[in-house]
Amino acid sequence: VENLLSVSRLEEGRMNLHVSTELIDEVVAEALRHINRKSAEYRLDVQNGDEYLLAQIDAKLIVQVIINIVDNAIKYTPPGSEIHIGWKQKGNYIYVSIADNGPGISDQDKPHIFDMFYSASNQIADSRRRIMGLGLALCKSIINAHGGEITVADHVPHGSVFTFSVPAGEVELHE
């Protein structure tokens, strides 16, 4: 219910973003502290680049986006799978990618997975269905509210890669 209310508020522009300049690696680290306990059965590979990238974001909401996507990767890939989280700056945006090497998402499901209440029909190894209700719809609403985009693509040779963009931040020097 809380997710549904959040999506509604974001879509209607009634949710205020508390935007500040944040280090992306700190936001990712915070999200990973809240990841499903089953993550111990998975290999989480986090890019630690040499440069520190800043973003203009509501950190609490972006942490939620990362948690939702990583939890989905854990839920819908077999134990032992690898999940890679990386980020880079292109122009005025920071792009965060979360890739897994699971069974992937079918081409027929890709256009709909960010829709509310959409449930993809993928069967995975242990025969649970890939259920996507509000989590990805909420992610899309949060990213759109930041002026960014969220996409899903195939991760070659198999799996999925979710990528979202948020505005890059600049260091303010106070003299």
XYZ file of N, CA and C in Angstrom:
525
model
N 0.843 -1.197 0.000
C 0.000 0.000 0.000
C 0.879 1.247 0.000
N 1.938 1.230 0.817
C 2.847 2.385 0.873
C 3.478 2.642 -0.489
N 3.883 1.565 -1.182
C 4.454 1.730 -2.525
C 3.443 2.347 -3.482
N 2.187 1.875 -3.416
C 1.145 2.395 -4.292
C 0.922 3.887 -4.030
N 0.878 4.262 -2.757
C 0.699 5.683 -2.411
C 1.891 6.505 -2.889
N 3.092 5.965 -2.734
C 4.289 6.683 -3.184
C 4.282 6.891 -4.693
N 3.927 5.836 -5.439
C 3.852 5.962 -6.904
C 2.841 7.036 -7.270
N 1.666 7.003 -6.633
C 0.617 7.986 -6.926
C 1.091 9.405 -6.638
N 1.720 9.596 -5.474
C 2.202 10.942 -5.119
C 3.270 11.421 -6.086
N 4.200 10.528 -6.462
C 5.260 10.903 -7.398
C 4.674 11.251 -8.762
N 3.753 10.410 -9.247
C 3.160 10.629 -10.570
C 2.377 11.932 -10.622
N 1.759 12.292 -9.510
C 0.957 13.517 -9.471
C 1.777 14.735 -9.051
N 3.073 14.547 -8.828
C 3.931 15.658 -8.438
C 3.663 16.162 -7.033
N 3.058 15.320 -6.181
C 2.724 15.736 -4.815
C 3.776 15.313 -3.797
N 4.795 14.591 -4.227
C 5.835 14.187 -3.285
C 7.025 15.123 -3.458
N 7.446 15.735 -2.374
C 8.586 16.638 -2.432
C 9.878 15.845 -2.367
N 10.757 16.100 -3.330
C 12.077 15.483 -3.281
C 12.954 16.324 -2.360
N 13.738 15.662 -1.535
C 14.698 16.350 -0.668
C 16.065 16.174 -1.319
N 16.341 17.016 -2.317
C 17.527 16.871 -3.151
C 18.747 17.497 -2.488
N 19.846 16.742 -2.525
C 21.127 17.250 -2.057
C 22.227 16.631 -2.919
N 23.427 17.135 -2.793
C 24.555 16.594 -3.548
C 25.138 15.426 -2.761
N 25.158 14.248 -3.396
C 25.584 13.020 -2.714
C 26.623 12.272 -3.533
N 27.532 11.570 -2.848
C 28.484 10.682 -3.511
C 27.756 9.394 -3.887
N 27.817 9.021 -5.163
C 27.112 7.820 -5.620
C 27.601 6.570 -4.892
N 28.904 6.440 -4.658
C 29.366 5.220 -3.995
C 28.838 5.111 -2.564
N 28.605 6.231 -1.895
C 28.022 6.179 -0.544
C 26.546 5.785 -0.588
N 25.837 6.245 -1.622
C 24.419 5.894 -1.781
C 24.291 4.390 -2.064
N 25.149 3.866 -2.938
C 25.140 2.428 -3.236
C 25.476 1.627 -1.976
N 26.492 2.057 -1.239
C 26.889 1.355 -0.008
C 25.739 1.331 0.996
N 25.033 2.449 1.130
C 23.879 2.509 2.043
C 22.798 1.524 1.603
N 22.515 1.475 0.305
C 21.495 0.544 -0.207
C 21.890 -0.900 0.100
N 23.156 -1.228 -0.096
C 23.602 -2.610 0.096
C 23.537 -3.036 1.561
N 23.540 -2.079 2.492
C 23.388 -2.420 3.915
C 21.972 -2.920 4.214
N 21.028 -2.652 3.301
C 19.624 -3.032 3.533
C 19.158 -4.168 2.623
N 20.084 -4.790 1.927
C 19.717 -5.835 0.968
C 19.332 -7.115 1.690
N 18.406 -7.818 1.069
C 17.927 -9.120 1.509
C 19.073 -9.994 2.048
N 18.854 -10.639 3.191
C 19.880 -11.489 3.810
C 20.336 -12.623 2.892
N 19.485 -13.017 1.955
C 19.856 -14.104 1.041
C 21.009 -13.704 0.123
N 21.386 -12.407 0.146
C 22.433 -11.956 -0.759
C 23.759 -12.668 -0.502
N 23.927 -13.276 0.684
C 25.157 -14.018 0.979
C 25.346 -15.172 -0.008
N 24.246 -15.642 -0.603
C 24.315 -16.739 -1.567
C 24.672 -16.245 -2.973
N 24.894 -14.944 -3.129
C 25.160 -14.333 -4.428
C 26.488 -13.597 -4.391
N 27.076 -13.399 -5.556
C 28.315 -12.629 -5.624
C 27.970 -11.199 -6.030
N 28.082 -10.281 -5.091
C 27.834 -8.865 -5.379
C 29.156 -8.213 -5.741
N 29.223 -7.706 -6.961
C 30.434 -7.073 -7.461
C 30.138 -5.584 -7.617
N 30.767 -4.767 -6.783
C 30.509 -3.325 -6.815
C 31.722 -2.610 -7.380
N 31.477 -1.794 -8.396
C 32.547 -1.005 -9.012
C 32.992 0.068 -8.029
N 34.261 0.117 -7.750
C 34.805 1.213 -6.959
C 35.785 1.967 -7.836
N 35.287 2.954 -8.548
C 36.121 3.711 -9.463
C 37.089 4.620 -8.729
N 38.044 5.136 -9.461
C 39.034 6.037 -8.880
C 38.453 7.404 -8.587
N 37.497 7.828 -9.427
C 36.954 9.171 -9.214
C 35.654 9.112 -8.431
N 35.443 10.134 -7.633
C 34.217 10.234 -6.856
C 33.181 10.988 -7.671
N 32.019 10.367 -7.878
C 30.978 10.993 -8.670
C 29.858 11.488 -7.768
N 29.464 12.729 -8.004
C 28.402 13.359 -7.228
C 27.120 13.397 -8.045
N 25.986 13.261 -7.350
C 24.679 13.355 -8.006
C 23.783 14.271 -7.197
N 22.854 14.923 -7.897
C 21.832 15.779 -7.269
C 20.588 14.920 -7.105
N 20.426 14.340 -5.916
C 19.366 13.348 -5.714
C 18.737 13.461 -4.335
N 17.582 12.814 -4.220
C 16.995 12.532 -2.921
C 17.569 11.161 -2.561
N 18.599 11.149 -1.720
C 19.360 9.924 -1.443
C 18.466 8.791 -0.935
N 17.506 9.104 -0.065
C 16.635 8.069 0.502
C 15.853 7.351 -0.604
N 15.367 8.113 -1.582
C 14.602 7.509 -2.673
C 15.489 6.702 -3.622
N 16.693 7.200 -3.907
C 17.594 6.467 -4.799
C 18.089 5.188 -4.124
N 18.294 5.225 -2.814
C 18.626 4.006 -2.064
C 17.512 2.979 -2.272
N 16.248 3.428 -2.217
C 15.113 2.527 -2.423
C 15.126 1.916 -3.821
N 15.459 2.706 -4.832
C 15.537 2.195 -6.214
C 16.573 1.070 -6.292
N 17.752 1.318 -5.734
C 18.828 0.315 -5.794
C 18.414 -0.951 -5.044
N 17.831 -0.792 -3.852
C 17.365 -1.950 -3.080
C 16.356 -2.760 -3.897
N 15.377 -2.100 -4.500
C 14.342 -2.813 -5.271
C 14.958 -3.620 -6.407
N 15.882 -3.012 -7.150
C 16.458 -3.695 -8.317
C 17.353 -4.851 -7.872
N 18.200 -4.633 -6.860
C 19.086 -5.704 -6.392
C 18.265 -6.836 -5.755
N 17.238 -6.487 -4.978
C 16.374 -7.534 -4.397
C 15.702 -8.365 -5.494
N 15.271 -7.716 -6.582
C 14.695 -8.471 -7.703
C 15.728 -9.415 -8.300
N 16.962 -8.930 -8.466
C 18.016 -9.785 -9.024
C 18.231 -11.000 -8.127
N 18.207 -10.794 -6.809
C 18.380 -11.900 -5.864
C 17.186 -12.860 -5.945
N 15.985 -12.283 -6.030
C 14.769 -13.090 -6.045
C 14.650 -13.960 -7.295
N 15.093 -13.433 -8.433
C 14.797 -14.093 -9.706
C 15.996 -14.672 -10.419
N 17.119 -14.825 -9.708
C 18.260 -15.532 -10.285
C 18.646 -16.646 -9.313
N 19.203 -17.719 -9.826
C 19.565 -18.836 -8.945
C 20.694 -18.448 -7.986
N 20.727 -19.048 -6.784
C 21.843 -18.802 -5.866
C 23.171 -19.055 -6.574
N 24.176 -18.264 -6.223
C 25.471 -18.372 -6.882
C 25.610 -17.405 -8.045
N 24.503 -16.769 -8.431
C 24.553 -15.808 -9.537
C 25.385 -14.589 -9.155
N 25.844 -13.899 -10.169
C 26.648 -12.699 -9.972
C 25.789 -11.464 -10.255
N 25.886 -10.471 -9.376
C 25.178 -9.202 -9.556
C 26.232 -8.102 -9.549
N 26.282 -7.347 -10.623
C 27.291 -6.284 -10.760
C 26.611 -4.921 -10.669
N 27.167 -4.038 -9.847
C 26.662 -2.667 -9.732
C 27.795 -1.726 -10.118
N 27.521 -0.865 -11.083
C 28.537 0.079 -11.534
C 27.911 1.413 -11.888
N 28.749 2.446 -12.018
C 28.240 3.771 -12.357
C 29.300 4.553 -13.102
N 28.823 5.498 -13.911
C 29.732 6.380 -14.651
C 28.991 7.659 -14.984
N 29.763 8.694 -15.275
C 29.155 9.969 -15.651
C 29.250 10.132 -17.157
N 28.138 10.557 -17.766
C 28.099 10.932 -19.182
C 27.397 12.265 -19.233
N 28.117 13.307 -19.618
C 27.509 14.631 -19.682
C 27.035 15.073 -18.314
N 25.774 15.509 -18.237
C 25.213 16.027 -16.993
C 24.495 14.967 -16.163
N 24.706 13.687 -16.488
C 24.014 12.617 -15.778
C 24.982 11.553 -15.267
N 24.587 10.932 -14.160
C 25.266 9.752 -13.635
C 24.377 8.563 -14.014
N 24.984 7.538 -14.605
C 24.265 6.325 -14.998
C 24.681 5.190 -14.066
N 23.704 4.609 -13.393
C 23.945 3.484 -12.490
C 23.366 2.240 -13.155
N 24.184 1.188 -13.250
C 23.737 -0.069 -13.863
C 23.830 -1.204 -12.856
N 22.794 -2.036 -12.864
C 22.753 -3.221 -12.005
C 22.468 -4.405 -12.927
N 23.465 -5.285 -13.065
C 23.363 -6.400 -14.010
C 23.408 -7.722 -13.262
N 22.672 -8.709 -13.777
C 22.738 -10.057 -13.218
C 22.977 -11.037 -14.352
N 23.361 -12.262 -13.990
C 23.580 -13.285 -15.017
C 22.561 -14.411 -14.879
N 21.327 -14.029 -14.515
C 20.235 -14.988 -14.377
C 19.578 -15.301 -15.709
N 18.321 -15.767 -15.665
C 17.626 -16.173 -16.888
C 17.179 -15.012 -17.776
N 17.212 -13.787 -17.273
C 16.824 -12.639 -18.096
C 15.325 -12.423 -18.154
N 14.931 -11.437 -18.939
C 13.526 -11.052 -19.094
C 13.199 -11.139 -20.582
N 12.073 -11.753 -20.907
C 11.732 -11.960 -22.314
C 11.476 -10.621 -23.018
N 11.668 -10.622 -24.330
C 11.443 -9.410 -25.117
C 9.991 -8.949 -25.020
N 9.041 -9.891 -24.884
C 7.635 -9.488 -24.794
C 7.330 -8.826 -23.456
N 8.072 -9.169 -22.405
C 7.832 -8.584 -21.086
C 8.547 -7.245 -20.888
N 9.683 -7.043 -21.555
C 10.489 -5.831 -21.323
C 9.702 -4.528 -21.403
N 8.833 -4.327 -22.416
C 8.135 -3.027 -22.496
C 7.168 -2.768 -21.337
N 6.830 -3.822 -20.577
C 5.787 -3.685 -19.560
C 6.275 -3.763 -18.117
N 7.539 -4.126 -17.890
C 7.937 -4.431 -16.514
C 7.936 -3.229 -15.577
N 7.889 -2.011 -16.133
C 7.819 -0.832 -15.267
C 6.373 -0.380 -15.037
N 5.400 -1.146 -15.592
C 3.989 -0.829 -15.394
C 3.529 -1.355 -14.034
N 2.613 -0.619 -13.401
C 2.082 -1.085 -12.122
C 1.344 -2.408 -12.308
N 1.536 -3.306 -11.374
C 0.857 -4.602 -11.284
C 1.207 -5.561 -12.409
N 2.206 -5.240 -13.234
C 2.572 -6.166 -14.303
C 3.364 -7.321 -13.723
N 3.037 -8.519 -14.139
C 3.743 -9.713 -13.695
C 4.244 -10.456 -14.920
N 5.560 -10.508 -15.079
C 6.120 -11.217 -16.233
C 5.919 -12.718 -16.050
N 5.880 -13.429 -17.156
C 5.546 -14.855 -17.078
C 6.776 -15.756 -17.077
N 7.953 -15.197 -16.868
C 9.173 -16.020 -16.874
C 9.129 -17.097 -15.803
N 9.407 -18.310 -16.199
C 9.601 -19.385 -15.226
C 11.102 -19.446 -14.965
N 11.492 -19.574 -13.720
C 12.914 -19.695 -13.445
C 13.195 -21.071 -12.885
N 14.454 -21.355 -12.661
C 14.919 -22.708 -12.334
C 14.060 -23.404 -11.286
N 13.706 -22.715 -10.212
C 12.948 -23.406 -9.166
C 11.440 -23.219 -9.338
N 11.013 -22.843 -10.528
C 9.616 -22.761 -10.969
C 8.778 -21.664 -10.295
N 9.391 -20.813 -9.485
C 8.635 -19.658 -9.002
C 8.440 -18.730 -10.194
N 7.359 -17.965 -10.172
C 7.144 -17.018 -11.269
C 7.835 -15.716 -10.943
N 8.275 -15.039 -11.984
C 8.888 -13.729 -11.808
C 7.729 -12.748 -11.601
N 7.551 -12.282 -10.381
C 6.432 -11.401 -10.051
C 6.959 -9.978 -9.908
N 6.427 -9.091 -10.700
C 6.811 -7.693 -10.598
C 5.546 -6.882 -10.446
N 5.294 -6.410 -9.267
C 4.071 -5.676 -9.033
C 4.314 -4.185 -9.030
N 4.722 -3.659 -7.878
C 4.888 -2.219 -7.743
C 6.336 -1.777 -7.655
N 7.241 -2.682 -7.317
C 8.635 -2.296 -7.098
C 9.252 -1.529 -8.248
N 9.140 -2.067 -9.468
C 9.758 -1.405 -10.620
C 8.966 -0.177 -11.061
N 7.642 -0.182 -10.839
C 6.835 1.012 -11.141
C 7.262 2.159 -10.216
N 7.509 1.830 -8.952
C 7.981 2.839 -8.003
C 9.357 3.359 -8.418
N 10.250 2.448 -8.829
C 11.582 2.860 -9.302
C 11.461 3.855 -10.453
N 10.597 3.525 -11.423
C 10.429 4.402 -12.582
C 9.898 5.774 -12.149
N 8.931 5.803 -11.244
C 8.374 7.075 -10.772
C 9.443 7.917 -10.074
N 10.275 7.269 -9.253
C 11.336 7.989 -8.534
C 12.350 8.566 -9.524
N 12.775 7.759 -10.481
C 13.773 8.223 -11.455
C 13.187 9.332 -12.322
N 11.937 9.178 -12.762
C 11.288 10.239 -13.553
C 11.199 11.536 -12.759
N 10.893 11.448 -11.464
C 10.794 12.649 -10.622
C 12.144 13.366 -10.515
N 13.228 12.632 -10.711
C 14.573 13.219 -10.700
C 14.974 13.742 -12.085
N 14.114 13.568 -13.078
C 14.444 14.003 -14.433
C 15.325 13.018 -15.175
N 15.380 11.791 -14.690
C 16.196 10.757 -15.327
C 15.347 9.733 -16.045
N 15.996 8.651 -16.461
C 15.314 7.557 -17.156
C 15.779 6.243 -16.559
N 14.935 5.215 -16.677
C 15.305 3.861 -16.264
C 14.975 2.915 -17.405
N 15.899 1.991 -17.682
C 15.718 1.050 -18.791
C 16.142 -0.353 -18.347
N 15.717 -1.330 -19.136
C 16.181 -2.703 -18.949
C 16.647 -3.214 -20.298
N 17.711 -4.003 -20.280
C 18.257 -4.584 -21.511
C 18.790 -5.975 -21.174
N 19.119 -6.731 -22.230
C 19.732 -8.035 -22.023
C 21.175 -7.848 -21.588
N 21.614 -8.691 -20.658
C 23.006 -8.718 -20.228
C 23.639 -9.911 -20.928
N 24.537 -9.658 -21.844
C 25.117 -10.724 -22.671
C 26.178 -11.470 -21.858
N 26.213 -12.798 -21.844
C 25.441 -13.707 -22.685
C 24.033 -13.993 -22.153
N 23.788 -13.808 -20.845
C 22.413 -13.982 -20.353
C 22.248 -13.174 -19.081
N 20.991 -12.841 -18.801
C 20.679 -12.025 -17.634
C 20.059 -10.710 -18.062
N 19.923 -9.817 -17.092
C 19.313 -8.508 -17.334
C 20.219 -7.424 -16.781
N 20.135 -6.253 -17.386
C 20.846 -5.093 -16.850
C 19.861 -3.930 -16.786
N 19.676 -3.418 -15.572
C 18.832 -2.249 -15.347
C 19.758 -1.046 -15.230
N 19.438 0.029 -15.944
C 20.248 1.243 -15.901
C 19.337 2.422 -15.634
N 19.736 3.280 -14.680
C 18.987 4.509 -14.461
C 19.939 5.694 -14.428
N 19.386 6.850 -14.778
C 20.195 8.070 -14.782
C 19.613 9.081 -13.807
N 20.513 9.838 -13.195
C 20.144 10.934 -12.291
C 21.079 12.108 -12.584
N 20.630 13.329 -12.288
C 21.479 14.492 -12.577
C 22.789 14.452 -11.786
N 23.874 14.773 -12.484
C 25.181 14.856 -11.829
C 25.214 16.074 -10.928
N 25.997 15.995 -9.885
C 26.157 17.115 -8.956
C 27.507 17.769 -9.152
N 27.644 18.946 -8.611
C 28.917 19.655 -8.673
C 29.358 19.998 -7.265
N 30.657 20.015 -7.091
C 31.207 20.373 -5.786
C 31.081 21.881 -5.622
N 30.524 22.290 -4.475
C 30.435 23.725 -4.186
C 31.533 24.067 -3.195
N 32.369 24.998 -3.584
C 33.451 25.420 -2.688
C 33.013 26.676 -1.984
N 33.057 26.648 -0.674
C 32.690 27.818 0.125
C 33.951 28.433 0.694
N 34.212 29.655 0.318
C 35.437 30.312 0.812
C 35.129 31.263 1.918
